[in-house]
XYZ file of C-alpha atoms in Angstrom:
467
model
C -10.072 14.302 16.500
C -12.530 16.872 15.979
C -9.841 18.360 14.206
C -10.520 16.159 11.159
C -13.730 18.323 10.210
C -10.932 20.865 8.463
C -9.718 18.378 6.081
C -13.127 17.512 4.755
C -14.182 17.945 1.476
C -17.737 17.622 0.244
C -20.347 18.968 -2.611
C -23.964 19.808 -2.432
C -25.067 17.348 -4.894
C -27.347 14.979 -5.865
C -29.610 16.672 -2.948
C -28.658 20.771 -2.559
C -29.973 20.798 1.163
C -27.193 18.720 2.246
C -23.531 17.644 1.435
C -22.084 14.490 -0.094
C -18.987 13.295 1.372
C -16.229 13.036 -0.510
C -13.055 13.406 1.229
C -11.350 13.701 4.873
C -7.360 14.485 5.091
C -5.874 14.557 8.643
C -2.273 14.179 9.896
C -1.657 13.114 13.843
C 0.013 15.868 15.921
C 2.428 13.267 16.943
C 2.956 12.609 13.352
C 3.883 15.974 12.567
C 6.308 16.617 15.627
C 7.844 13.625 14.792
C 8.812 13.788 11.730
C 10.884 16.592 11.380
C 13.584 13.528 13.030
C 13.103 11.283 9.970
C 15.207 10.668 7.006
C 14.329 14.040 5.088
C 12.566 11.310 2.577
C 8.812 10.577 1.630
C 6.503 7.943 -0.512
C 3.018 8.240 -0.900
C 0.571 5.823 -2.350
C -3.640 4.730 -2.341
C -5.090 1.629 -1.384
C -8.865 0.295 -2.389
C -10.651 0.276 1.016
C -14.006 -2.491 -0.204
C -16.472 -1.553 2.730
C -20.018 -0.452 2.604
C -18.829 2.269 0.132
C -15.831 2.170 -1.540
C -13.085 4.523 -1.033
C -9.620 5.020 -1.879
C -7.075 5.846 1.852
C -4.292 7.981 0.863
C -1.209 7.800 2.625
C 1.854 9.755 2.609
C 4.976 8.018 4.974
C 8.518 9.457 5.677
C 11.330 7.147 7.033
C 12.725 7.117 11.269
C 16.244 6.419 12.204
C 15.817 2.824 12.323
C 14.632 2.781 8.642
C 11.375 1.857 9.487
C 8.008 3.612 8.211
C 6.330 6.298 9.826
C 2.978 7.787 9.015
C 2.476 11.537 8.311
C -0.912 11.667 6.697
C -3.727 10.403 5.415
C -6.823 10.753 3.608
C -10.397 8.705 2.496
C -11.588 10.296 -0.503
C -14.169 8.339 -3.597
C -11.495 8.305 -6.108
C -8.273 8.946 -7.143
C -7.329 12.157 -9.321
C -5.131 15.097 -10.143
C -7.632 17.252 -8.033
C -7.548 14.242 -4.999
C -3.700 14.049 -5.208
C -3.243 18.178 -5.496
C -5.891 18.542 -2.499
C -3.134 15.689 -0.795
C -0.040 17.025 -1.173
C -1.169 20.360 -0.266
C -2.046 19.331 2.780
C 1.396 18.225 3.732
C 3.223 21.221 4.709
C 6.851 19.535 4.833
C 8.468 21.446 1.992
C 10.298 23.911 4.345
C 12.633 21.089 4.908
C 16.204 21.010 2.627
C 17.224 18.463 0.029
C 13.338 16.864 0.740
C 12.831 13.745 -1.637
C 9.534 12.333 -2.985
C 8.980 8.450 -3.970
C 5.865 7.876 -5.861
C 4.527 5.502 -8.543
C 4.516 6.434 -12.122
C 0.557 7.619 -11.905
C -0.249 10.086 -14.684
C -2.481 11.904 -12.194
C 0.714 12.427 -9.591
C 3.350 13.802 -12.403
C 0.731 16.735 -13.242
C 0.217 17.520 -10.197
C 4.345 17.799 -9.422
C 5.045 19.388 -12.481
C 2.542 21.886 -12.800
C 3.492 25.687 -12.301
C 4.481 26.299 -9.027
C 4.452 23.433 -7.459
C 6.981 22.727 -4.187
C 7.640 19.512 -4.857
C 9.954 19.620 -7.187
C 14.077 21.152 -8.018
C 15.122 22.937 -6.402
C 12.690 22.776 -3.089
C 12.258 18.698 -3.596
C 13.674 15.730 -5.800
C 10.884 13.323 -7.241
C 11.800 9.465 -7.489
C 9.618 6.712 -8.787
C 9.364 3.337 -7.194
C 11.003 0.637 -8.580
C 9.127 -1.288 -7.986
C 6.071 0.496 -10.304
C 8.009 1.045 -12.855
C 9.014 -2.717 -13.240
C 5.271 -3.539 -13.667
C 4.954 -0.742 -15.729
C 7.005 -2.290 -17.781
C 6.742 -5.937 -17.416
C 2.878 -4.849 -18.941
C 4.051 -3.224 -22.129
C 6.559 -5.983 -22.741
C 5.334 -9.024 -20.832
C 9.154 -10.444 -20.801
C 9.907 -11.436 -17.040
C 14.078 -11.952 -18.724
C 13.621 -8.100 -19.471
C 11.243 -7.245 -16.133
C 15.028 -8.942 -14.916
C 17.572 -6.953 -16.507
C 15.609 -3.463 -16.019
C 15.535 -3.996 -12.111
C 19.124 -4.539 -11.939
C 19.837 -1.383 -14.054
C 17.962 0.594 -11.406
C 19.631 -1.366 -8.471
C 23.217 -1.031 -9.731
C 25.750 1.262 -7.308
C 28.613 2.362 -10.337
C 27.803 3.373 -13.250
C 29.237 1.344 -15.391
C 27.598 -1.488 -14.320
C 23.816 0.617 -14.722
C 26.097 1.186 -18.211
C 26.137 -2.645 -18.165
C 22.113 -3.630 -18.274
C 21.224 -1.222 -20.243
C 23.348 -1.958 -23.207
C 22.000 -5.991 -22.538
C 18.712 -4.343 -22.871
C 19.586 -2.686 -25.348
C 21.063 -5.299 -27.727
C 17.946 -7.932 -26.482
C 15.203 -5.364 -27.317
C 16.564 -1.855 -28.640
C 12.267 -1.296 -28.470
C 12.586 -1.518 -24.495
C 16.066 0.850 -24.598
C 13.915 3.543 -26.139
C 11.117 3.239 -23.150
C 13.121 3.442 -20.253
C 15.761 6.406 -22.322
C 12.217 8.529 -21.831
C 12.029 7.975 -18.010
C 14.659 10.450 -17.122
C 17.536 7.516 -15.498
C 18.186 9.951 -12.374
C 14.314 9.269 -10.976
C 14.604 5.553 -11.215
C 18.157 4.599 -11.311
C 20.240 4.267 -7.980
C 23.387 4.822 -10.141
C 22.548 8.511 -11.061
C 20.343 9.103 -7.597
C 22.632 11.414 -6.256
C 21.974 9.659 -2.868
C 18.780 11.370 -2.749
C 16.804 9.002 -1.441
C 19.357 6.700 0.752
C 19.261 3.813 -0.843
C 14.911 3.225 -0.594
C 14.065 3.309 -4.046
C 11.132 0.697 -3.856
C 8.089 1.315 -1.104
C 5.280 -1.288 0.217
C 3.493 1.119 1.596
C 0.827 -1.328 1.192
C 1.622 -3.917 2.975
C 2.387 -1.865 6.196
C -0.939 -0.672 6.255
C -2.258 -4.068 5.745
C -0.725 -4.808 8.521
C -1.882 -2.432 10.608
C -5.974 -3.239 9.408
C -7.230 -6.316 9.496
C -9.534 -6.022 7.191
C -9.910 -3.909 3.685
C -13.586 -3.351 4.586
C -13.691 -1.638 7.522
C -16.013 1.998 7.881
C -14.020 5.040 7.644
C -14.976 5.729 10.769
C -13.661 2.464 12.095
C -10.610 2.326 9.928
C -9.231 6.042 11.060
C -9.948 4.921 15.272
C -7.378 1.730 14.317
C -5.167 3.676 12.711
C -4.928 5.641 15.263
C -4.320 2.791 18.538
C -1.691 1.123 15.783
C 0.098 4.164 15.891
C 0.064 4.796 19.633
C 0.726 1.653 20.423
C 3.883 1.790 17.487
C 4.890 4.963 19.436
C 4.896 3.422 22.576
C 7.446 0.594 21.786
C 9.690 1.942 19.978
C 10.103 4.684 22.368
C 10.438 2.461 25.426
C 13.074 0.242 23.061
C 14.922 3.146 21.772
C 14.982 4.460 26.017
C 16.754 1.460 26.637
C 18.784 1.387 24.341
C 19.889 5.176 24.927
C 20.234 4.321 28.731
C 23.254 1.523 27.948
C 24.845 3.770 26.186
C 24.033 3.356 22.548
C 24.760 5.977 19.968
C 22.682 4.356 16.469
C 19.824 2.789 15.353
C 19.849 -1.599 15.166
C 19.351 -0.594 11.623
C 23.214 0.462 11.935
C 24.681 -2.044 13.723
C 22.981 -4.722 11.937
C 24.425 -3.162 9.004
C 28.122 -3.084 10.399
C 27.881 -5.700 11.463
C 26.545 -7.678 8.415
C 29.739 -6.050 7.073
C 32.440 -7.106 9.476
C 31.991 -10.348 9.343
C 33.122 -9.937 5.261
C 36.252 -7.481 5.721
C 38.331 -10.332 6.535
C 39.765 -10.813 3.419
C 40.236 -7.453 2.116
C 44.049 -5.615 1.608
C 44.062 -1.980 2.898
C 47.076 0.100 1.086
C 47.223 3.421 2.069
C 47.954 6.239 -0.487
C 48.080 9.775 -0.993
C 45.577 13.271 0.325
C 44.294 10.361 3.018
C 42.809 7.967 0.772
C 43.192 4.120 1.428
C 42.840 1.434 -1.867
C 41.447 -2.076 -0.607
C 41.823 -4.906 -2.582
C 40.796 -8.405 -2.909
C 44.256 -11.232 -2.232
C 46.087 -11.699 -5.567
C 43.951 -8.969 -6.870
C 45.314 -5.208 -8.410
C 41.859 -3.513 -8.950
C 40.111 -2.667 -5.756
C 38.267 0.267 -4.378
C 39.509 3.753 -2.772
C 37.975 4.629 0.097
C 38.094 8.663 1.812
C 36.666 8.970 4.820
C 37.344 12.487 5.199
C 34.567 12.326 2.383
C 32.427 9.922 3.520
C 32.876 8.319 -0.258
C 33.788 4.717 -1.918
C 34.012 4.438 -5.790
C 32.011 1.417 -4.837
C 28.814 3.679 -4.424
C 27.788 2.046 -0.941
C 28.721 4.562 1.354
C 27.414 8.006 -0.439
C 23.544 6.155 -1.077
C 23.300 4.610 2.222
C 25.124 6.983 4.145
C 26.808 4.399 5.925
C 30.093 2.861 6.225
C 30.868 0.461 3.232
C 32.810 -2.773 3.882
C 35.650 -1.173 1.944
C 35.375 1.758 4.302
C 34.908 -0.600 7.513
C 38.478 -2.802 6.816
C 40.448 0.831 6.293
C 38.595 1.709 10.107
C 39.465 -2.078 11.458
C 42.934 -1.130 10.056
C 43.679 2.071 11.278
C 41.506 1.169 15.006
C 39.489 3.703 14.444
C 35.268 3.789 15.432
C 33.234 3.449 11.723
C 30.046 4.707 13.705
C 31.804 8.397 13.866
C 31.206 8.274 9.445
C 27.800 7.225 9.843
C 24.944 10.016 8.956
C 23.285 11.481 11.652
C 20.038 11.186 10.636
C 20.613 7.361 12.053
C 21.494 8.411 15.370
C 19.571 6.763 18.258
C 18.323 9.805 20.434
C 16.749 11.497 16.424
C 14.771 8.248 16.867
C 13.998 8.769 20.286
C 12.368 12.391 19.472
C 10.666 11.220 16.155
C 8.526 8.945 19.029
C 8.438 10.643 21.843
C 5.229 12.767 21.256
C 2.366 12.062 23.827
C -1.037 10.288 22.606
C -4.295 11.517 25.108
C -7.114 8.585 25.356
C -9.785 9.293 22.891
C -13.288 9.679 24.045
C -15.801 7.348 23.139
C -17.663 8.785 19.216
C -20.776 9.019 21.452
C -19.174 11.795 23.327
C -17.745 13.665 20.304
C -17.985 17.911 20.473
C -20.558 18.675 17.311
C -18.486 20.516 14.508
C -20.179 24.153 13.399
C -19.895 25.176 9.760
C -20.406 21.859 8.625
C -23.604 21.088 6.447
C -24.874 17.114 7.040
C -22.784 14.920 5.355
C -24.020 12.213 4.042
C -22.912 8.674 2.888
C -20.566 9.945 -1.551
C -22.441 9.025 -4.026
C -21.403 5.306 -4.618
C -23.192 2.283 -5.185
C -23.057 -0.035 -2.889
C -21.029 -2.861 -3.393
C -22.873 -6.801 -3.226
C -20.851 -8.236 -0.771
C -22.891 -8.449 2.832
C -24.252 -6.294 4.415
C -23.149 -7.643 7.833
C -19.998 -6.523 9.621
C -17.413 -9.588 9.214
C -15.437 -11.349 11.727
C -12.794 -8.634 11.335
C -14.991 -6.131 11.578
C -16.491 -7.563 14.874
C -12.906 -7.766 16.430
C -11.594 -4.554 15.902
C -15.374 -3.172 17.699
C -14.763 -5.409 20.494
C -11.224 -3.342 20.443
C -12.237 -0.041 20.035
C -15.465 -0.752 22.290
C -17.826 -0.139 19.231
C -21.786 -1.767 18.592
C -20.912 -4.059 15.455
C -23.937 -3.204 15.041
C -24.116 0.299 13.892
C -22.420 -1.279 10.562
C -25.324 -4.159 9.408
C -27.248 -2.699 6.797
C -30.939 -1.144 7.296
C -32.422 -3.800 4.659
C -30.930 -6.428 7.888
C -33.092 -4.409 10.627
C -36.228 -6.517 12.658
C -38.260 -3.843 11.687
C -38.031 -4.141 7.924
C -38.604 -8.018 8.867
C -41.750 -7.190 10.915
C -42.660 -4.843 8.362
C -42.115 -7.549 5.772
C -44.974 -10.051 6.933
C -47.218 -7.255 8.513
C -49.562 -7.986 5.706
C -52.775 -9.812 7.247
C -54.824 -12.494 6.680
C -58.028 -12.700 6.636
C -60.382 -16.371 6.247
C -61.028 -18.125 3.079
C -64.585 -19.872 3.469
C -65.768 -23.053 2.450
C -66.010 -23.325 -1.607
C -70.219 -23.959 -1.490
C -69.683 -20.492 -0.444
C -67.552 -18.574 -3.129
C -69.619 -16.370 -5.271
C -70.904 -17.350 -8.562
C -68.682 -15.980 -11.508
C -70.675 -14.196 -13.852
C -69.364 -14.052 -17.723
C -66.716 -17.168 -17.279
C -68.450 -20.439 -18.940
C -68.153 -23.945 -17.789
C -64.844 -25.087 -17.985
C -64.019 -28.697 -18.668
C -60.297 -30.445 -17.403
C -57.535 -30.302 -20.322
C -58.221 -32.701 -22.467
C -54.961 -35.114 -21.963
C -54.812 -38.221 -24.402
C -54.458 -41.349 -22.220
C -51.744 -42.897 -21.742
C -50.645 -45.932 -24.736
C -51.335 -49.163 -23.210
C -48.257 -51.470 -21.454
C -46.780 -53.845 -24.356
C -47.730 -57.415 -24.412
C -45.566 -60.296 -24.689
C -46.408 -64.381 -26.064
C -45.817 -66.934 -23.260
C -42.615 -69.266 -23.698
C -40.976 -66.793 -26.266
C -37.691 -65.969 -25.612
C -36.215 -62.795 -27.140
C -33.034 -62.726 -29.603
C -31.117 -60.670 -30.845
C -31.238 -61.036 -34.152
C -27.726 -59.835 -36.892
C -28.525 -59.992 -40.961
C -27.249 -62.696 -42.564
C -24.129 -62.397 -44.964
C -23.675 -64.214 -48.151
C -20.566 -66.224 -48.384
C -19.041 -67.648 -51.519
C -19.174 -71.859 -51.894
C -15.401 -73.261 -52.120
């Protein structure tokens, strides 16, 4: 873990003799070795960590051949800004891959870094796309309409151009202002119909959920989060590697994601009719229907758009393959191969020594905690933190606030008390007159009642007219 210091950032304030921790960037070597075998796709996001010193966890993740998140790089930082995103993205040295696609939110700080001169995160080196969930959330904040939000997401997820145009026209009819708002964002950055297959059909990201499943508590200390992430990644590598090795020995060629997709399509392809056309094309229609879809297996295309988007045979291409009695797996993109999945997770993990055994790093000043006021919640580890400490075999008492120490309790009650003499032995006070008790009026006497008299409620008389 000594290589983590290379990603340290710090400043010499407020104490010039020391340095205040600002952030640290790292990528595990196993992730660096495995990413070249993943899809050319990266998603970036950030998450709040509400520990003793509130920090931000910045995350970069890829997608493996089984379409699962693959952890690539992490960073802790005091705040998320254009400077921190520039620092984080500059540490991800993967832009040498061709046709790399980056998915992010519409954060102005991220946009400023990606679009600045000299950036390698824009075309022609990379392609930038927006997360549809983040876009729809921002859209809803502006217009506050669940109906328009649903239409906007349908437009973003539409595969065919005419379907996208239909939803956009519906949006314009209901509220022209929303159409003008969406037109300010290039459609190829948020709509699958204009994506060109760069995002492999993934226009949404949910890294925060993936991280929440790995971290049982968002209030863990920085060191504990780092060690826990390492341990979770190590176990995940071992599990996927064992499963992919077993399936390779069985003779499988593609991942479970592909097999499940084709099996789902196979149940729906029974009702289609296939007609051969010229130029190795086939027309697939439903019974008693004239309109259909044109499939060209040699180019891996279908007019439905699913073939190009997912790079897996769509339901219409699968129907043609069954008609011709050929294996549809030959038209699946190589990025889904089981061999690549095995290579992705084949890196070895060495055991991490105890924190006390880590070597001292030279060239780095003493780092004080970040200049952030501590939160007002509990100053001692919660049950989740205790569970993590037991798993990592570290002492949880090191995360207890110093105000809870036994030494402070002893100091709090360390003042001595001298015995108080009898009142008769007190010295006479000079300059103070004789003080009498305060003049307080006596309480009123209790009310008296005449014996034999009963209380009776009286009501006022009303005059009556004689009839």
